[in-house]
């Protein structure tokens, strides 16, 4: 890898950070070992209090310090980038092959000759400290390789041309998170994704620290709230949402009670719209149950998902299905919020 200032890079690697001193050097070493590609590394820091800035400089990455929030940090990094191609990576990602970036860029260049509105991401493999929860992680990993709407997140990497990025309007920085999912949704609606060769390794540290079921449930809750347009509620989350390095066992109850109280405070027409949107989101993700069965019965890969796509997908895309799912979502949230003291 060449990061010399006099050599124009082919790829700008953009990494948003906040207290990532433990993970960042490993990723930067992976990048330094890449072959057949010229790239620059830009660390967009949101105000780290640990050694993250010093480590970035020590590894000869460009350091930007600015407003906290991944969307704002990444937009600043894009503005400073010199290469025509952009790659956004999380600090706890790991590259898995020395030619991984060169192969990914070659594929996307070829795909962009057919259609400029194209972006790439990798499938994931979770790196765990402890054994167990095999089914859950196989399911999550299969989702990242499915290339279906709603399954592409920032920890899978995001590779695209800067002109396409500009046409998409950049990252939405209205929230301190969700910048990746919102940009991915615009890519699905205005272009297409391709799966990049190889895979990324990513840390399972938050699942292990917060509890696997609790973390998965909170992810679903936040995705549903975002689909329902509850940005005002989501903006309150950082007060309850701990930094990844500070994560400990998670309690869902404060989130459930806060969300239920917020929805109940809305006008009746707005409440109906929220539950309708949540129902649409729930129905649109019915395929995940079929995939979960496929993961559980590994001897027949794709059997249940294929059956779902043939016989159930269209039925779940109807207003009736969304209305039924809305009733289910409302019942679950209201009942769960009342379980605590």
CSV table of C-alpha atoms in Angstrom, one decimal:
chain,number,residue,atom,x,y,z
A,1,UNK,CA,0.0,0.0,0.0
A,2,UNK,CA,1.2,3.5,-0.8
A,3,UNK,CA,0.2,6.5,1.1
A,4,UNK,CA,2.7,8.9,-0.3
A,5,UNK,CA,1.3,12.4,-0.8
A,6,UNK,CA,2.9,12.7,-4.2
A,7,UNK,CA,1.1,9.6,-5.5
A,8,UNK,CA,-2.5,10.0,-6.3
A,9,UNK,CA,-4.4,7.3,-4.4
A,10,UNK,CA,-6.9,5.1,-6.2
A,11,UNK,CA,-8.9,4.5,-3.0
A,12,UNK,CA,-9.6,6.6,0.1
A,13,UNK,CA,-10.3,4.6,3.2
A,14,UNK,CA,-12.5,6.5,5.7
A,15,UNK,CA,-12.7,5.3,9.3
A,16,UNK,CA,-14.9,7.1,11.9
A,17,UNK,CA,-13.5,6.7,15.4
A,18,UNK,CA,-14.4,7.4,19.0
A,19,UNK,CA,-12.1,5.9,21.6
A,20,UNK,CA,-10.9,3.0,19.3
A,21,UNK,CA,-7.3,2.7,20.5
A,22,UNK,CA,-7.7,-1.0,21.1
A,23,UNK,CA,-9.0,-1.9,17.7
A,24,UNK,CA,-7.6,0.7,15.3
A,25,UNK,CA,-4.0,-0.4,15.1
A,26,UNK,CA,-5.0,-3.9,14.0
A,27,UNK,CA,-7.1,-2.6,11.1
A,28,UNK,CA,-4.4,-0.1,10.1
A,29,UNK,CA,-1.9,-2.9,10.0
A,30,UNK,CA,-4.3,-4.9,7.8
A,31,UNK,CA,-4.5,-2.0,5.4
A,32,UNK,CA,-0.8,-1.4,5.4
A,33,UNK,CA,-0.4,-5.1,4.2
A,34,UNK,CA,-2.6,-4.7,1.2
A,35,UNK,CA,-1.0,-5.4,-2.2
A,36,UNK,CA,-1.5,-4.0,-5.7
A,37,UNK,CA,-3.3,-0.8,-4.6
A,38,UNK,CA,-2.6,2.8,-3.7
A,39,UNK,CA,-4.8,4.1,-1.0
A,40,UNK,CA,-4.9,6.8,1.6
A,41,UNK,CA,-6.4,6.4,5.1
A,42,UNK,CA,-8.4,9.1,6.7
A,43,UNK,CA,-9.3,8.8,10.4
A,44,UNK,CA,-12.4,11.0,11.2
A,45,UNK,CA,-12.3,11.3,14.9
A,46,UNK,CA,-15.3,12.4,17.0
A,47,UNK,CA,-13.4,13.6,20.1
A,48,UNK,CA,-11.6,10.5,21.4
A,49,UNK,CA,-10.2,10.8,25.0
A,50,UNK,CA,-7.9,7.8,24.5
A,51,UNK,CA,-4.8,7.3,22.3
A,52,UNK,CA,-6.8,7.0,19.0
A,53,UNK,CA,-5.4,10.3,17.5
A,54,UNK,CA,-1.8,9.5,18.4
A,55,UNK,CA,-2.2,6.0,17.0
A,56,UNK,CA,-3.6,7.3,13.8
A,57,UNK,CA,-0.7,9.7,13.3
A,58,UNK,CA,1.8,6.9,14.2
A,59,UNK,CA,0.4,4.8,11.4
A,60,UNK,CA,0.6,7.7,9.0
A,61,UNK,CA,-3.1,8.1,8.6
A,62,UNK,CA,-4.6,11.5,8.0
A,63,UNK,CA,-6.4,12.6,11.1
A,64,UNK,CA,-9.5,14.8,11.1
A,65,UNK,CA,-11.1,16.0,14.4
A,66,UNK,CA,-14.6,17.3,14.3
A,67,UNK,CA,-18.2,16.9,15.3
A,68,UNK,CA,-19.1,13.7,17.0
A,69,UNK,CA,-21.5,11.4,15.1
A,70,UNK,CA,-20.6,8.9,12.4
A,71,UNK,CA,-22.5,10.6,9.6
A,72,UNK,CA,-20.9,14.0,10.2
A,73,UNK,CA,-17.5,12.4,10.7
A,74,UNK,CA,-17.7,10.5,7.4
A,75,UNK,CA,-19.0,13.5,5.5
A,76,UNK,CA,-16.0,15.4,6.6
A,77,UNK,CA,-13.7,12.5,5.6
A,78,UNK,CA,-15.3,12.4,2.1
A,79,UNK,CA,-14.7,16.1,1.7
A,80,UNK,CA,-11.0,15.6,2.5
A,81,UNK,CA,-10.6,12.5,0.4
A,82,UNK,CA,-8.4,12.7,-2.7
A,83,UNK,CA,-9.3,9.4,-4.5
A,84,UNK,CA,-12.1,8.8,-6.9
A,85,UNK,CA,-13.2,5.7,-5.0
A,86,UNK,CA,-14.3,5.7,-1.3
A,87,UNK,CA,-14.3,2.9,1.2
A,88,UNK,CA,-16.0,3.4,4.6
A,89,UNK,CA,-14.8,1.0,7.3
A,90,UNK,CA,-15.5,0.6,11.0
A,91,UNK,CA,-12.5,0.6,13.3
A,92,UNK,CA,-13.1,-3.0,14.6
A,93,UNK,CA,-13.2,-4.5,11.1
A,94,UNK,CA,-10.5,-6.9,9.9
A,95,UNK,CA,-9.4,-7.5,6.3
A,96,UNK,CA,-8.9,-11.2,5.6
A,97,UNK,CA,-6.7,-11.3,2.5
A,98,UNK,CA,-3.7,-9.3,1.3
A,99,UNK,CA,-5.4,-8.6,-2.1
A,100,UNK,CA,-8.8,-7.9,-0.7
A,101,UNK,CA,-9.0,-4.2,-1.5
A,102,UNK,CA,-7.5,-4.6,-5.0
A,103,UNK,CA,-9.9,-7.4,-5.8
A,104,UNK,CA,-12.9,-5.4,-4.5
A,105,UNK,CA,-11.9,-2.3,-6.4
A,106,UNK,CA,-11.4,-4.2,-9.6
A,107,UNK,CA,-14.8,-5.8,-9.3
A,108,UNK,CA,-16.6,-2.5,-8.7
A,109,UNK,CA,-14.8,-0.7,-11.5
A,110,UNK,CA,-16.0,-3.5,-13.8
A,111,UNK,CA,-19.5,-3.2,-12.5
A,112,UNK,CA,-19.5,0.6,-12.8
A,113,UNK,CA,-18.9,0.3,-16.6
A,114,UNK,CA,-22.3,-1.4,-16.8
A,115,UNK,CA,-24.0,0.9,-14.3
A,116,UNK,CA,-22.5,3.8,-12.4
A,117,UNK,CA,-25.1,3.6,-9.7
A,118,UNK,CA,-23.4,0.7,-8.0
A,119,UNK,CA,-21.9,0.1,-4.5
A,120,UNK,CA,-20.2,-2.8,-2.9
A,121,UNK,CA,-20.1,-4.4,0.6
A,122,UNK,CA,-18.6,-7.6,2.1
A,123,UNK,CA,-20.3,-10.4,4.0
A,124,UNK,CA,-19.3,-10.7,7.6
A,125,UNK,CA,-17.8,-13.2,9.9
A,126,UNK,CA,-18.1,-12.4,13.6
A,127,UNK,CA,-15.0,-12.8,15.8
A,128,UNK,CA,-16.0,-14.0,19.2
A,129,UNK,CA,-14.3,-14.3,22.5
A,130,UNK,CA,-16.5,-17.1,23.7
A,131,UNK,CA,-18.2,-20.1,22.1
A,132,UNK,CA,-22.0,-20.5,21.9
A,133,UNK,CA,-24.9,-18.9,20.1
A,134,UNK,CA,-23.8,-20.6,16.9
A,135,UNK,CA,-27.2,-20.4,15.3
A,136,UNK,CA,-27.5,-16.7,16.0
A,137,UNK,CA,-24.2,-15.8,14.4
A,138,UNK,CA,-24.7,-18.1,11.4
A,139,UNK,CA,-28.1,-16.3,10.9
A,140,UNK,CA,-26.5,-12.8,11.2
A,141,UNK,CA,-23.7,-13.8,8.8
A,142,UNK,CA,-26.1,-15.2,6.3
A,143,UNK,CA,-28.1,-11.9,6.4
A,144,UNK,CA,-24.9,-9.9,5.5
A,145,UNK,CA,-24.4,-12.1,2.4
A,146,UNK,CA,-28.1,-12.0,1.3
A,147,UNK,CA,-27.8,-8.6,-0.4
A,148,UNK,CA,-31.5,-7.9,0.5
A,149,UNK,CA,-32.8,-4.4,1.4
A,150,UNK,CA,-32.3,-3.7,5.1
A,151,UNK,CA,-29.3,-6.1,5.5
A,152,UNK,CA,-26.4,-3.7,4.6
A,153,UNK,CA,-24.8,-1.9,7.5
A,154,UNK,CA,-21.6,0.0,8.0
A,155,UNK,CA,-19.7,-2.9,9.6
A,156,UNK,CA,-19.9,-4.6,6.2
A,157,UNK,CA,-17.8,-1.9,4.6
A,158,UNK,CA,-19.2,0.5,1.9
A,159,UNK,CA,-17.3,0.9,-1.4
A,160,UNK,CA,-18.5,3.3,-4.0
A,161,UNK,CA,-17.4,6.0,-6.4
A,162,UNK,CA,-17.4,9.6,-5.1
A,163,UNK,CA,-19.7,10.7,-7.9
A,164,UNK,CA,-22.4,8.2,-6.9
A,165,UNK,CA,-21.9,9.2,-3.3
A,166,UNK,CA,-22.5,12.9,-4.2
A,167,UNK,CA,-25.6,11.9,-6.2
A,168,UNK,CA,-27.0,10.1,-3.2
A,169,UNK,CA,-26.6,13.3,-1.1
A,170,UNK,CA,-23.9,12.0,1.3
A,171,UNK,CA,-24.5,10.6,4.8
A,172,UNK,CA,-27.5,11.8,6.7
A,173,UNK,CA,-26.1,13.2,10.0
A,174,UNK,CA,-29.4,14.1,11.7
A,175,UNK,CA,-28.8,11.2,14.1
A,176,UNK,CA,-25.6,10.0,15.7
A,177,UNK,CA,-26.2,6.6,14.1
A,178,UNK,CA,-28.2,5.2,11.2
A,179,UNK,CA,-26.2,7.1,8.7
A,180,UNK,CA,-25.1,3.7,7.1
A,181,UNK,CA,-28.6,2.2,6.9
A,182,UNK,CA,-30.1,5.4,5.5
A,183,UNK,CA,-27.4,5.6,2.8
A,184,UNK,CA,-27.8,1.9,2.0
A,185,UNK,CA,-31.6,2.4,1.6
A,186,UNK,CA,-31.0,5.1,-1.0
A,187,UNK,CA,-28.5,2.9,-2.8
A,188,UNK,CA,-31.1,0.2,-3.0
A,189,UNK,CA,-33.7,2.6,-4.3
A,190,UNK,CA,-31.5,4.5,-6.8
A,191,UNK,CA,-28.9,1.9,-7.8
A,192,UNK,CA,-27.7,-1.6,-6.7
A,193,UNK,CA,-25.3,-3.4,-4.4
A,194,UNK,CA,-22.9,-6.1,-5.3
A,195,UNK,CA,-21.2,-8.5,-2.9
A,196,UNK,CA,-17.5,-8.0,-2.8
A,197,UNK,CA,-15.1,-10.9,-3.0
A,198,UNK,CA,-13.8,-12.3,0.3
A,199,UNK,CA,-15.2,-11.2,3.7
A,200,UNK,CA,-14.7,-8.9,6.6
A,201,UNK,CA,-14.2,-10.0,10.1
A,202,UNK,CA,-16.0,-7.9,12.7
A,203,UNK,CA,-16.0,-8.0,16.5
A,204,UNK,CA,-18.9,-9.6,18.4
A,205,UNK,CA,-17.9,-7.6,21.4
A,206,UNK,CA,-21.2,-5.7,21.8
A,207,UNK,CA,-23.3,-8.9,21.6
A,208,UNK,CA,-21.1,-10.5,24.2
A,209,UNK,CA,-21.0,-7.5,26.6
A,210,UNK,CA,-24.7,-6.6,26.4
A,211,UNK,CA,-26.3,-10.1,25.9
A,212,UNK,CA,-27.0,-11.7,22.6
A,213,UNK,CA,-30.8,-11.6,22.8
A,214,UNK,CA,-31.0,-8.1,24.3
A,215,UNK,CA,-28.7,-6.7,21.6
A,216,UNK,CA,-30.6,-8.4,18.8
A,217,UNK,CA,-33.9,-7.2,20.3
A,218,UNK,CA,-32.7,-3.6,20.7
A,219,UNK,CA,-31.4,-3.6,17.1
A,220,UNK,CA,-34.9,-4.7,15.9
A,221,UNK,CA,-36.6,-2.0,18.1
A,222,UNK,CA,-34.4,0.8,16.8
A,223,UNK,CA,-34.8,-0.3,13.1
A,224,UNK,CA,-38.6,-0.4,13.6
A,225,UNK,CA,-38.6,3.1,15.2
A,226,UNK,CA,-36.5,4.5,12.4
A,227,UNK,CA,-38.9,3.0,9.8
A,228,UNK,CA,-41.8,4.6,11.6
A,229,UNK,CA,-40.1,8.0,11.4
A,230,UNK,CA,-39.5,8.4,15.2
A,231,UNK,CA,-36.4,10.5,14.9
A,232,UNK,CA,-37.4,12.6,17.8
A,233,UNK,CA,-37.4,9.5,20.0
A,234,UNK,CA,-34.2,8.2,18.5
A,235,UNK,CA,-32.3,11.4,19.2
A,236,UNK,CA,-32.9,10.7,22.9
A,237,UNK,CA,-31.1,7.3,22.7
A,238,UNK,CA,-27.5,8.5,23.1
A,239,UNK,CA,-28.3,9.4,26.7
A,240,UNK,CA,-29.2,5.7,27.3
A,241,UNK,CA,-26.9,4.2,24.7
A,242,UNK,CA,-23.4,3.5,25.9
A,243,UNK,CA,-20.2,3.7,23.9
A,244,UNK,CA,-19.2,0.3,22.7
A,245,UNK,CA,-16.1,0.2,24.9
A,246,UNK,CA,-18.3,0.8,28.0
A,247,UNK,CA,-21.0,-1.7,27.1
A,248,UNK,CA,-22.3,-4.0,29.9
A,249,UNK,CA,-25.3,-6.2,30.3
A,250,UNK,CA,-28.2,-4.4,28.5
A,251,UNK,CA,-31.7,-4.0,29.9
A,252,UNK,CA,-34.4,-3.5,27.3
A,253,UNK,CA,-37.0,-2.2,29.7
A,254,UNK,CA,-36.0,1.5,29.7
A,255,UNK,CA,-36.1,1.5,25.9
A,256,UNK,CA,-39.4,-0.3,25.7
A,257,UNK,CA,-41.0,2.0,28.3
A,258,UNK,CA,-39.6,5.1,26.8
A,259,UNK,CA,-40.8,4.1,23.3
A,260,UNK,CA,-44.3,3.1,24.5
A,261,UNK,CA,-44.7,6.4,26.4
A,262,UNK,CA,-43.5,8.4,23.5
A,263,UNK,CA,-45.9,6.8,21.0
A,264,UNK,CA,-48.8,7.1,23.5
A,265,UNK,CA,-48.1,10.9,23.7
A,266,UNK,CA,-48.6,11.3,20.0
A,267,UNK,CA,-51.9,12.4,18.4
A,268,UNK,CA,-54.1,9.5,17.4
A,269,UNK,CA,-53.5,9.9,13.7
A,270,UNK,CA,-49.8,10.0,14.2
A,271,UNK,CA,-50.0,6.8,16.4
A,272,UNK,CA,-51.8,5.0,13.7
A,273,UNK,CA,-49.2,6.0,11.1
A,274,UNK,CA,-46.4,4.9,13.4
A,275,UNK,CA,-47.9,1.4,13.9
A,276,UNK,CA,-48.7,1.1,10.2
A,277,UNK,CA,-45.1,1.8,9.3
A,278,UNK,CA,-43.9,-0.6,12.0
A,279,UNK,CA,-46.2,-3.2,10.5
A,280,UNK,CA,-44.9,-2.7,7.0
A,281,UNK,CA,-41.3,-3.1,8.4
A,282,UNK,CA,-42.2,-6.3,10.2
A,283,UNK,CA,-44.0,-7.8,7.2
A,284,UNK,CA,-41.2,-6.9,4.9
A,285,UNK,CA,-38.7,-8.8,7.1
A,286,UNK,CA,-40.8,-12.0,7.2
A,287,UNK,CA,-38.1,-13.6,5.0
A,288,UNK,CA,-35.8,-13.7,8.0
A,289,UNK,CA,-37.9,-16.4,9.6
A,290,UNK,CA,-37.4,-18.6,6.5
A,291,UNK,CA,-33.7,-17.9,6.5
A,292,UNK,CA,-33.5,-18.8,10.2
A,293,UNK,CA,-35.0,-22.2,9.4
A,294,UNK,CA,-32.5,-22.7,6.6
A,295,UNK,CA,-29.7,-21.9,9.1
A,296,UNK,CA,-31.1,-24.3,11.6
A,297,UNK,CA,-31.5,-27.1,8.9
A,298,UNK,CA,-28.1,-26.6,7.2
A,299,UNK,CA,-28.5,-29.8,5.1
A,300,UNK,CA,-31.0,-28.1,2.8
A,301,UNK,CA,-29.5,-24.6,2.2
A,302,UNK,CA,-32.0,-22.1,0.8
A,303,UNK,CA,-35.0,-24.4,0.9
A,304,UNK,CA,-37.2,-22.4,3.2
A,305,UNK,CA,-36.1,-19.0,1.8
A,306,UNK,CA,-36.9,-20.2,-1.7
A,307,UNK,CA,-40.3,-21.4,-0.6
A,308,UNK,CA,-40.9,-18.0,1.1
A,309,UNK,CA,-40.0,-16.1,-2.0
A,310,UNK,CA,-42.3,-18.2,-4.2
A,311,UNK,CA,-45.3,-18.4,-2.0
A,312,UNK,CA,-45.3,-15.8,0.8
A,313,UNK,CA,-43.4,-12.7,-0.3
A,314,UNK,CA,-46.2,-11.2,-2.4
A,315,UNK,CA,-48.8,-11.9,0.2
A,316,UNK,CA,-46.8,-10.1,2.9
A,317,UNK,CA,-46.4,-7.1,0.7
A,318,UNK,CA,-50.1,-6.3,0.8
A,319,UNK,CA,-51.9,-3.7,3.0
A,320,UNK,CA,-53.8,-6.5,4.9
A,321,UNK,CA,-50.5,-8.1,5.9
A,322,UNK,CA,-49.1,-4.8,7.0
A,323,UNK,CA,-52.2,-4.1,9.1
A,324,UNK,CA,-52.0,-7.4,10.8
A,325,UNK,CA,-48.3,-7.0,11.5
A,326,UNK,CA,-49.0,-3.5,12.9
A,327,UNK,CA,-51.4,-5.1,15.4
A,328,UNK,CA,-48.8,-7.6,16.4
A,329,UNK,CA,-46.0,-5.0,16.7
A,330,UNK,CA,-48.3,-2.7,18.9
A,331,UNK,CA,-49.3,-5.6,21.1
A,332,UNK,CA,-45.7,-6.8,21.6
A,333,UNK,CA,-44.4,-3.3,22.5
A,334,UNK,CA,-47.2,-2.4,24.8
A,335,UNK,CA,-47.2,-5.7,26.6
A,336,UNK,CA,-43.4,-5.8,27.0
A,337,UNK,CA,-43.3,-2.2,28.3
A,338,UNK,CA,-45.6,-3.2,31.1
A,339,UNK,CA,-43.5,-6.1,32.4
A,340,UNK,CA,-41.3,-4.0,34.5
A,341,UNK,CA,-42.0,-2.2,37.8
